[in-house]
Amino acid sequence: MSLLYDEGQQAIATESRRALEARMSLEAQLPLLERQGAYDEGFWTLAREQGWTALTLGEEHGGIGLGLIELGLVALQAGRSLSGAPFVTTSFGAGSALAAYGDDRLGQTWLGRLAAGDAIGAVAFAEGQSPLPSQPKVVLTNGRLTGRKPGVTAGLQADIAIVLATQDGQPVLAAAPLDGVRREALQTFDNGRGTADLTFSDTPADVLVAGPAAVDAALRLLAEQAVVVAHEQTGGAEVLMEIARDYANTRRAFGQPIGAFQSVKHRIAELYALVELARASALHAATRVGQPDFIAAAAAARLSATEAYDTAARDCIQVHGGIGVTWEAGLHLHMRRARSLANEQGNMIFWEDVLVSQLERQAA
């Protein structure tokens, strides 16, 4: 492991877990599944109160000036509690882009609002099957965007989006306020994600990065968000491993706890190993920001965490048997979230390709 958490970081983890466990509930999550466009307003209020929206932004904009390690600790606890909105991650992505590539006017307009949670950010890169298209169909002409970005996480509620588009045949990264942009909410198996198709029609936008460097910048932003999501996935896998362990030690069959059977206890032991591998990979990636191997570390963390959460969601339900698939047990919430997070920020195939290309580049 690349580092040990210091006292301040341990305090962030402890306090965020305490706050989430005190305020989040299964009862608040279940109705969201049946309400298109709704999200857990209690979670978002808590995130703003706790200052999680300001963690990584600079103090000059009302932020706290911490990094991915601290944001990852919060995301891990949010994953344990099934955070009911994706805005901490998406606003982090938008804020990171504006801080790195935006001018003073953009920074003064948006970063303070993002830090306070008064504005919500989104990142709109993907088109079709490609999380990071080299020639996006959305076009930027004379400072105005035209085209459609499908399935944008938090697109339904966001105030600003960082958009990967095409300008004069070259890729361009642009920041676009979403006032007046047409939003079509998608009915999904995890409705709290605010997923929507965004249609830009002569929408004003500011160029952040133009030319081939725009794709590199977009990949860096996607990798940073992937590290945050990897922590969230690790948190979800961790709590599912604990739920399965506790149930296996309580539920009895043939005169003994079901955890005494090899098929059950070995499965839980394997979950423990997956969780710890995912935790170590996510932490390592968070420490490599700005280093040449960051993209490879982020890809590895993303792959490890996706496998851990997917496996834990499946195996926890199987350990529970019939009760595991009931609406009231709520394990399906983790199954839904595991699948949502596996696709947001790029799927497994995309990150496998990224990892291989990065390793080839390092070996060359």
CSV table of C-alpha atoms in Angstrom, one decimal:
chain,number,residue,atom,x,y,z
A,1,MET,CA,0.0,0.0,0.0
A,2,SER,CA,1.3,3.5,-0.9
A,3,LEU,CA,0.5,5.2,2.4
A,4,LEU,CA,-1.2,5.0,5.8
A,5,TYR,CA,-4.1,7.4,6.5
A,6,ASP,CA,-3.1,10.2,8.9
A,7,GLU,CA,-5.2,11.3,11.8
A,8,GLY,CA,-7.1,13.9,9.8
A,9,GLN,CA,-8.0,11.5,7.1
A,10,GLN,CA,-9.1,8.9,9.6
A,11,ALA,CA,-11.3,11.6,11.2
A,12,ILE,CA,-12.9,12.3,7.8
A,13,ALA,CA,-13.7,8.6,7.4
A,14,THR,CA,-15.1,8.3,10.9
A,15,GLU,CA,-17.2,11.4,10.7
A,16,SER,CA,-18.6,10.8,7.3
A,17,ARG,CA,-19.6,7.3,8.2
A,18,ARG,CA,-21.2,8.5,11.4
A,19,ALA,CA,-23.2,11.2,9.6
A,20,LEU,CA,-24.3,8.9,6.8
A,21,GLU,CA,-25.4,6.1,9.1
A,22,ALA,CA,-27.4,8.5,11.2
A,23,ARG,CA,-29.2,10.2,8.3
A,24,MET,CA,-29.5,7.6,5.5
A,25,SER,CA,-32.2,5.0,5.5
A,26,LEU,CA,-33.5,2.2,3.3
A,27,GLU,CA,-37.0,3.7,3.5
A,28,ALA,CA,-35.7,6.8,1.8
A,29,GLN,CA,-34.1,4.9,-1.0
A,30,LEU,CA,-36.9,2.5,-2.1
A,31,PRO,CA,-39.4,5.1,-3.3
A,32,LEU,CA,-36.8,6.7,-5.5
A,33,LEU,CA,-36.9,3.6,-7.7
A,34,GLU,CA,-40.4,4.3,-8.8
A,35,ARG,CA,-40.1,8.1,-9.3
A,36,GLN,CA,-38.4,9.2,-12.5
A,37,GLY,CA,-36.2,12.2,-12.0
A,38,ALA,CA,-36.2,12.1,-8.2
A,39,TYR,CA,-33.1,11.9,-6.0
A,40,ASP,CA,-32.3,11.6,-2.3
A,41,GLU,CA,-32.5,15.3,-1.3
A,42,GLY,CA,-31.5,14.3,2.3
A,43,PHE,CA,-28.2,13.0,1.1
A,44,TRP,CA,-27.5,16.0,-1.0
A,45,THR,CA,-28.3,18.3,1.9
A,46,LEU,CA,-26.0,16.3,4.1
A,47,ALA,CA,-23.2,16.5,1.5
A,48,ARG,CA,-23.5,20.3,1.4
A,49,GLU,CA,-23.7,20.6,5.2
A,50,GLN,CA,-20.6,18.5,5.7
A,51,GLY,CA,-18.6,20.4,3.1
A,52,TRP,CA,-18.1,17.3,0.9
A,53,THR,CA,-18.8,19.4,-2.2
A,54,ALA,CA,-15.9,21.7,-1.3
A,55,LEU,CA,-13.3,19.1,-0.4
A,56,THR,CA,-11.0,19.3,-3.5
A,57,LEU,CA,-11.6,22.9,-4.6
A,58,GLY,CA,-9.1,25.7,-3.7
A,59,GLU,CA,-9.6,27.9,-0.7
A,60,GLU,CA,-9.8,31.0,-3.0
A,61,HIS,CA,-13.1,29.6,-4.2
A,62,GLY,CA,-14.5,28.6,-0.8
A,63,GLY,CA,-13.1,25.1,-1.0
A,64,ILE,CA,-11.0,23.1,1.5
A,65,GLY,CA,-8.1,22.3,-0.7
A,66,LEU,CA,-7.8,18.6,0.0
A,67,GLY,CA,-7.4,15.8,-2.6
A,68,LEU,CA,-8.6,12.6,-4.1
A,69,ILE,CA,-7.6,10.6,-1.0
A,70,GLU,CA,-10.0,12.6,1.3
A,71,LEU,CA,-12.8,12.6,-1.3
A,72,GLY,CA,-12.3,8.9,-1.8
A,73,LEU,CA,-12.8,8.3,1.9
A,74,VAL,CA,-16.1,10.1,1.8
A,75,ALA,CA,-17.1,8.3,-1.4
A,76,LEU,CA,-16.3,4.9,0.3
A,77,GLN,CA,-18.7,5.7,3.1
A,78,ALA,CA,-21.3,7.0,0.7
A,79,GLY,CA,-21.0,3.7,-1.1
A,80,ARG,CA,-21.7,1.8,2.1
A,81,SER,CA,-24.8,3.9,2.6
A,82,LEU,CA,-26.1,3.8,-1.0
A,83,SER,CA,-25.8,7.5,-1.5
A,84,GLY,CA,-29.0,8.7,-3.1
A,85,ALA,CA,-27.5,11.1,-5.6
A,86,PRO,CA,-24.3,11.2,-7.9
A,87,PHE,CA,-23.6,14.9,-7.5
A,88,VAL,CA,-20.6,14.7,-5.3
A,89,THR,CA,-18.7,12.8,-8.0
A,90,THR,CA,-20.1,14.7,-11.0
A,91,SER,CA,-19.7,18.1,-9.5
A,92,PHE,CA,-16.1,17.1,-8.5
A,93,GLY,CA,-15.5,16.3,-12.2
A,94,ALA,CA,-16.9,19.6,-13.4
A,95,GLY,CA,-15.0,21.6,-10.8
A,96,SER,CA,-11.8,19.8,-11.5
A,97,ALA,CA,-12.1,20.7,-15.2
A,98,LEU,CA,-12.9,24.3,-14.5
A,99,ALA,CA,-10.0,24.7,-12.0
A,100,ALA,CA,-7.5,23.1,-14.3
A,101,TYR,CA,-8.5,24.6,-17.7
A,102,GLY,CA,-11.0,27.4,-17.1
A,103,ASP,CA,-10.1,31.1,-17.1
A,104,ASP,CA,-10.7,33.5,-14.2
A,105,ARG,CA,-14.2,34.4,-15.3
A,106,LEU,CA,-15.3,30.8,-15.4
A,107,GLY,CA,-13.7,30.1,-12.1
A,108,GLN,CA,-15.3,33.1,-10.4
A,109,THR,CA,-18.7,32.2,-11.9
A,110,TRP,CA,-18.8,28.5,-11.1
A,111,LEU,CA,-16.3,27.2,-8.6
A,112,GLY,CA,-17.7,29.0,-5.6
A,113,ARG,CA,-21.2,27.8,-6.4
A,114,LEU,CA,-19.9,24.2,-6.9
A,115,ALA,CA,-18.0,24.4,-3.6
A,116,ALA,CA,-21.1,25.4,-1.7
A,117,GLY,CA,-23.3,22.9,-3.5
A,118,ASP,CA,-25.4,25.7,-4.9
A,119,ALA,CA,-24.7,24.5,-8.4
A,120,ILE,CA,-24.5,20.9,-9.7
A,121,GLY,CA,-22.0,19.9,-12.3
A,122,ALA,CA,-22.0,17.0,-14.9
A,123,VAL,CA,-19.5,15.5,-17.3
A,124,ALA,CA,-20.9,14.7,-20.8
A,125,PHE,CA,-18.3,12.8,-22.8
A,126,ALA,CA,-19.9,9.5,-23.9
A,127,GLU,CA,-21.7,8.9,-27.2
A,128,GLY,CA,-23.1,5.6,-28.3
A,129,GLN,CA,-20.9,2.8,-27.1
A,130,SER,CA,-17.8,5.0,-26.6
A,131,PRO,CA,-17.1,6.6,-23.2
A,132,LEU,CA,-14.5,8.8,-24.9
A,133,PRO,CA,-15.2,9.4,-28.6
A,134,SER,CA,-12.3,10.7,-30.6
A,135,GLN,CA,-14.6,12.5,-33.0
A,136,PRO,CA,-17.7,13.5,-31.0
A,137,LYS,CA,-20.9,14.2,-32.9
A,138,VAL,CA,-21.7,17.2,-30.8
A,139,VAL,CA,-20.3,20.2,-32.6
A,140,LEU,CA,-18.9,23.5,-31.3
A,141,THR,CA,-19.2,26.4,-33.8
A,142,ASN,CA,-18.5,30.0,-33.0
A,143,GLY,CA,-18.8,29.3,-29.3
A,144,ARG,CA,-22.1,27.4,-29.5
A,145,LEU,CA,-22.9,23.7,-29.1
A,146,THR,CA,-25.2,21.7,-31.3
A,147,GLY,CA,-26.0,18.0,-30.9
A,148,ARG,CA,-27.0,15.4,-28.3
A,149,LYS,CA,-25.2,13.7,-25.5
A,150,PRO,CA,-27.1,10.5,-24.3
A,151,GLY,CA,-27.3,9.1,-20.8
A,152,VAL,CA,-25.5,11.9,-18.9
A,153,THR,CA,-25.3,11.1,-15.2
A,154,ALA,CA,-26.8,14.0,-13.1
A,155,GLY,CA,-27.8,15.6,-16.5
A,156,LEU,CA,-31.4,16.1,-15.3
A,157,GLN,CA,-30.4,18.3,-12.4
A,158,ALA,CA,-27.0,19.8,-13.4
A,159,ASP,CA,-26.4,23.5,-13.9
A,160,ILE,CA,-23.2,23.2,-16.0
A,161,ALA,CA,-21.7,20.4,-18.0
A,162,ILE,CA,-18.2,19.7,-19.3
A,163,VAL,CA,-18.7,18.5,-22.8
A,164,LEU,CA,-16.4,16.7,-25.2
A,165,ALA,CA,-17.3,18.0,-28.7
A,166,THR,CA,-15.8,18.6,-32.2
A,167,GLN,CA,-14.6,22.0,-33.5
A,168,ASP,CA,-13.3,22.4,-37.0
A,169,GLY,CA,-12.7,18.6,-37.2
A,170,GLN,CA,-10.7,18.6,-33.9
A,171,PRO,CA,-11.8,17.5,-30.4
A,172,VAL,CA,-12.5,20.2,-28.0
A,173,LEU,CA,-13.4,20.3,-24.3
A,174,ALA,CA,-16.0,22.9,-23.5
A,175,ALA,CA,-18.0,24.2,-20.5
A,176,ALA,CA,-21.7,24.8,-21.1
A,177,PRO,CA,-24.3,26.2,-18.7
A,178,LEU,CA,-27.4,24.0,-19.1
A,179,ASP,CA,-30.0,26.8,-19.0
A,180,GLY,CA,-32.3,26.2,-21.9
A,181,VAL,CA,-30.8,22.8,-22.8
A,182,ARG,CA,-33.4,20.1,-23.6
A,183,ARG,CA,-33.3,17.3,-21.0
A,184,GLU,CA,-35.0,14.0,-21.4
A,185,ALA,CA,-35.0,11.9,-18.3
A,186,LEU,CA,-34.3,8.2,-18.7
A,187,GLN,CA,-36.3,5.6,-16.9
A,188,THR,CA,-33.6,3.3,-15.5
A,189,PHE,CA,-33.3,0.6,-12.8
A,190,ASP,CA,-31.5,3.2,-10.6
A,191,ASN,CA,-33.6,6.3,-11.0
A,192,GLY,CA,-31.8,8.3,-8.4
A,193,ARG,CA,-28.8,8.9,-10.7
A,194,GLY,CA,-30.6,11.7,-12.6
A,195,THR,CA,-29.6,10.2,-15.9
A,196,ALA,CA,-30.8,12.2,-18.9
A,197,ASP,CA,-30.2,12.8,-22.6
A,198,LEU,CA,-29.0,16.4,-23.2
A,199,THR,CA,-29.8,18.1,-26.5
A,200,PHE,CA,-27.8,21.2,-27.2
A,201,SER,CA,-29.2,23.7,-29.7
A,202,ASP,CA,-27.1,26.8,-30.3
A,203,THR,CA,-26.0,26.6,-26.6
A,204,PRO,CA,-23.3,29.0,-25.6
A,205,ALA,CA,-20.1,27.3,-24.4
A,206,ASP,CA,-16.5,28.2,-23.4
A,207,VAL,CA,-13.5,26.3,-24.8
A,208,LEU,CA,-11.4,24.8,-22.1
A,209,VAL,CA,-9.0,22.7,-24.2
A,210,ALA,CA,-8.8,22.4,-28.0
A,211,GLY,CA,-7.1,19.9,-30.3
A,212,PRO,CA,-5.6,16.5,-29.5
A,213,ALA,CA,-4.9,17.7,-26.0
A,214,ALA,CA,-8.6,17.8,-25.3
A,215,VAL,CA,-8.9,14.0,-25.5
A,216,ASP,CA,-6.0,13.7,-23.0
A,217,ALA,CA,-7.6,16.2,-20.7
A,218,ALA,CA,-10.9,14.3,-20.9
A,219,LEU,CA,-9.2,11.0,-20.1
A,220,ARG,CA,-7.6,12.5,-17.1
A,221,LEU,CA,-10.9,13.9,-15.9
A,222,LEU,CA,-12.6,10.5,-16.5
A,223,ALA,CA,-9.8,8.8,-14.6
A,224,GLU,CA,-10.2,11.1,-11.6
A,225,GLN,CA,-13.9,10.5,-11.5
A,226,ALA,CA,-13.2,6.7,-11.9
A,227,VAL,CA,-11.0,6.8,-8.7
A,228,VAL,CA,-13.9,8.4,-6.8
A,229,VAL,CA,-16.3,5.9,-8.1
A,230,ALA,CA,-13.9,3.0,-7.3
A,231,HIS,CA,-14.0,4.1,-3.7
A,232,GLU,CA,-17.8,4.2,-3.8
A,233,GLN,CA,-17.9,0.7,-5.3
A,234,THR,CA,-15.5,-0.5,-2.6
A,235,GLY,CA,-17.7,0.8,0.1
A,236,GLY,CA,-20.7,-0.9,-1.4
A,237,ALA,CA,-18.8,-4.2,-1.7
A,238,GLU,CA,-17.5,-3.9,1.9
A,239,VAL,CA,-21.0,-3.5,3.5
A,240,LEU,CA,-22.4,-6.3,1.4
A,241,MET,CA,-19.6,-8.6,2.6
A,242,GLU,CA,-20.5,-7.6,6.2
A,243,ILE,CA,-24.2,-8.2,5.6
A,244,ALA,CA,-23.5,-11.7,4.1
A,245,ARG,CA,-21.2,-12.5,7.0
A,246,ASP,CA,-23.6,-11.5,9.7
A,247,TYR,CA,-26.5,-13.4,8.1
A,248,ALA,CA,-24.4,-16.5,7.6
A,249,ASN,CA,-23.6,-16.4,11.3
A,250,THR,CA,-27.2,-16.1,12.3
A,251,ARG,CA,-29.3,-18.1,9.9
A,252,ARG,CA,-29.3,-21.8,10.8
A,253,ALA,CA,-30.0,-24.9,8.7
A,254,PHE,CA,-29.6,-28.6,9.6
A,255,GLY,CA,-28.8,-27.6,13.2
A,256,GLN,CA,-25.9,-25.2,12.5
A,257,PRO,CA,-25.3,-21.7,11.1
A,258,ILE,CA,-25.2,-21.7,7.3
A,259,GLY,CA,-21.8,-20.0,7.6
A,260,ALA,CA,-20.4,-23.4,8.8
A,261,PHE,CA,-20.9,-24.8,5.3
A,262,GLN,CA,-17.9,-24.5,3.1
A,263,SER,CA,-19.8,-23.3,0.1
A,264,VAL,CA,-21.0,-20.2,2.1
A,265,LYS,CA,-17.9,-19.4,4.2
A,266,HIS,CA,-15.5,-19.7,1.3
A,267,ARG,CA,-17.7,-17.4,-0.8
A,268,ILE,CA,-17.6,-14.8,2.0
A,269,ALA,CA,-13.8,-15.2,2.4
A,270,GLU,CA,-13.4,-14.6,-1.3
A,271,LEU,CA,-15.5,-11.4,-1.0
A,272,TYR,CA,-13.2,-10.2,1.8
A,273,ALA,CA,-10.2,-10.7,-0.5
A,274,LEU,CA,-11.9,-8.8,-3.4
A,275,VAL,CA,-12.8,-5.9,-1.1
A,276,GLU,CA,-9.3,-5.5,0.3
A,277,LEU,CA,-7.8,-5.6,-3.2
A,278,ALA,CA,-10.3,-3.0,-4.4
A,279,ARG,CA,-9.6,-0.8,-1.4
A,280,ALA,CA,-5.8,-1.0,-1.9
A,281,SER,CA,-6.1,-0.3,-5.6
A,282,ALA,CA,-8.4,2.7,-5.1
A,283,LEU,CA,-6.1,4.2,-2.4
A,284,HIS,CA,-3.0,3.7,-4.6
A,285,ALA,CA,-4.7,5.4,-7.5
A,286,ALA,CA,-5.7,8.3,-5.3
A,287,THR,CA,-2.1,8.8,-4.3
A,288,ARG,CA,-0.8,8.9,-8.0
A,289,VAL,CA,-2.7,12.0,-9.1
A,290,GLY,CA,-0.3,14.0,-11.3
A,291,GLN,CA,2.1,11.2,-11.7
A,292,PRO,CA,2.9,9.5,-15.1
A,293,ASP,CA,1.3,6.2,-14.0
A,294,PHE,CA,-2.0,7.8,-12.7
A,295,ILE,CA,-4.1,6.7,-15.6
A,296,ALA,CA,-2.9,3.1,-15.3
A,297,ALA,CA,-3.5,3.1,-11.6
A,298,ALA,CA,-7.0,4.6,-12.0
A,299,ALA,CA,-7.9,2.0,-14.6
A,300,ALA,CA,-6.7,-0.8,-12.3
A,301,ALA,CA,-8.7,0.6,-9.4
A,302,ARG,CA,-11.8,0.9,-11.6
A,303,LEU,CA,-11.5,-2.8,-12.8
A,304,SER,CA,-10.8,-4.1,-9.3
A,305,ALA,CA,-13.7,-2.2,-7.7
A,306,THR,CA,-16.2,-3.1,-10.4
A,307,GLU,CA,-15.4,-6.8,-10.0
A,308,ALA,CA,-15.7,-6.5,-6.2
A,309,TYR,CA,-19.0,-4.7,-6.1
A,310,ASP,CA,-20.6,-6.9,-8.9
A,311,THR,CA,-19.5,-10.1,-7.1
A,312,ALA,CA,-20.6,-8.9,-3.7
A,313,ALA,CA,-24.0,-7.8,-4.9
A,314,ARG,CA,-24.6,-11.2,-6.5
A,315,ASP,CA,-23.1,-13.4,-3.7
A,316,CYS,CA,-24.8,-11.5,-0.9
A,317,ILE,CA,-28.2,-12.2,-2.4
A,318,GLN,CA,-27.4,-15.8,-2.9
A,319,VAL,CA,-26.2,-16.2,0.7
A,320,HIS,CA,-29.6,-14.9,1.8
A,321,GLY,CA,-31.6,-17.2,-0.4
A,322,GLY,CA,-35.2,-16.3,-1.1
A,323,ILE,CA,-35.4,-13.3,1.2
A,324,GLY,CA,-32.5,-11.8,-0.6
A,325,VAL,CA,-34.6,-10.9,-3.6
A,326,THR,CA,-37.5,-9.3,-1.7
A,327,TRP,CA,-38.2,-5.6,-2.1
A,328,GLU,CA,-38.1,-5.0,1.7
A,329,ALA,CA,-34.6,-6.6,2.2
A,330,GLY,CA,-33.2,-3.9,-0.1
A,331,LEU,CA,-30.3,-6.0,-1.4
A,332,HIS,CA,-31.5,-5.2,-4.9
A,333,LEU,CA,-30.6,-1.6,-4.3
A,334,HIS,CA,-27.0,-2.6,-4.2
A,335,MET,CA,-27.4,-4.8,-7.2
A,336,ARG,CA,-28.9,-1.8,-9.1
A,337,ARG,CA,-26.1,0.5,-7.9
A,338,ALA,CA,-23.4,-2.0,-8.7
A,339,ARG,CA,-24.6,-2.1,-12.3
A,340,SER,CA,-25.1,1.7,-12.6
A,341,LEU,CA,-21.6,2.4,-11.3
A,342,ALA,CA,-20.1,-0.3,-13.5
A,343,ASN,CA,-21.3,1.6,-16.6
A,344,GLU,CA,-20.8,5.2,-15.4
A,345,GLN,CA,-17.4,6.7,-16.2
A,346,GLY,CA,-16.8,3.9,-18.8
A,347,ASN,CA,-17.4,0.2,-18.6
A,348,MET,CA,-14.9,-2.7,-18.0
A,349,ILE,CA,-14.0,-3.1,-21.6
A,350,PHE,CA,-13.1,0.6,-21.9
A,351,TRP,CA,-10.9,0.5,-18.8
A,352,GLU,CA,-9.2,-2.8,-19.8
A,353,ASP,CA,-8.2,-1.1,-23.1
A,354,VAL,CA,-7.0,2.0,-21.3
A,355,LEU,CA,-4.9,-0.2,-18.9
A,356,VAL,CA,-3.3,-2.2,-21.7
A,357,SER,CA,-2.5,0.9,-23.7
A,358,GLN,CA,-0.9,2.6,-20.7
A,359,LEU,CA,1.2,-0.5,-19.8
A,360,GLU,CA,2.3,-0.7,-23.5
A,361,ARG,CA,3.3,3.0,-23.4
A,362,GLN,CA,5.3,2.5,-20.1
A,363,ALA,CA,7.0,-0.6,-21.6
A,364,ALA,CA,8.0,1.2,-24.9
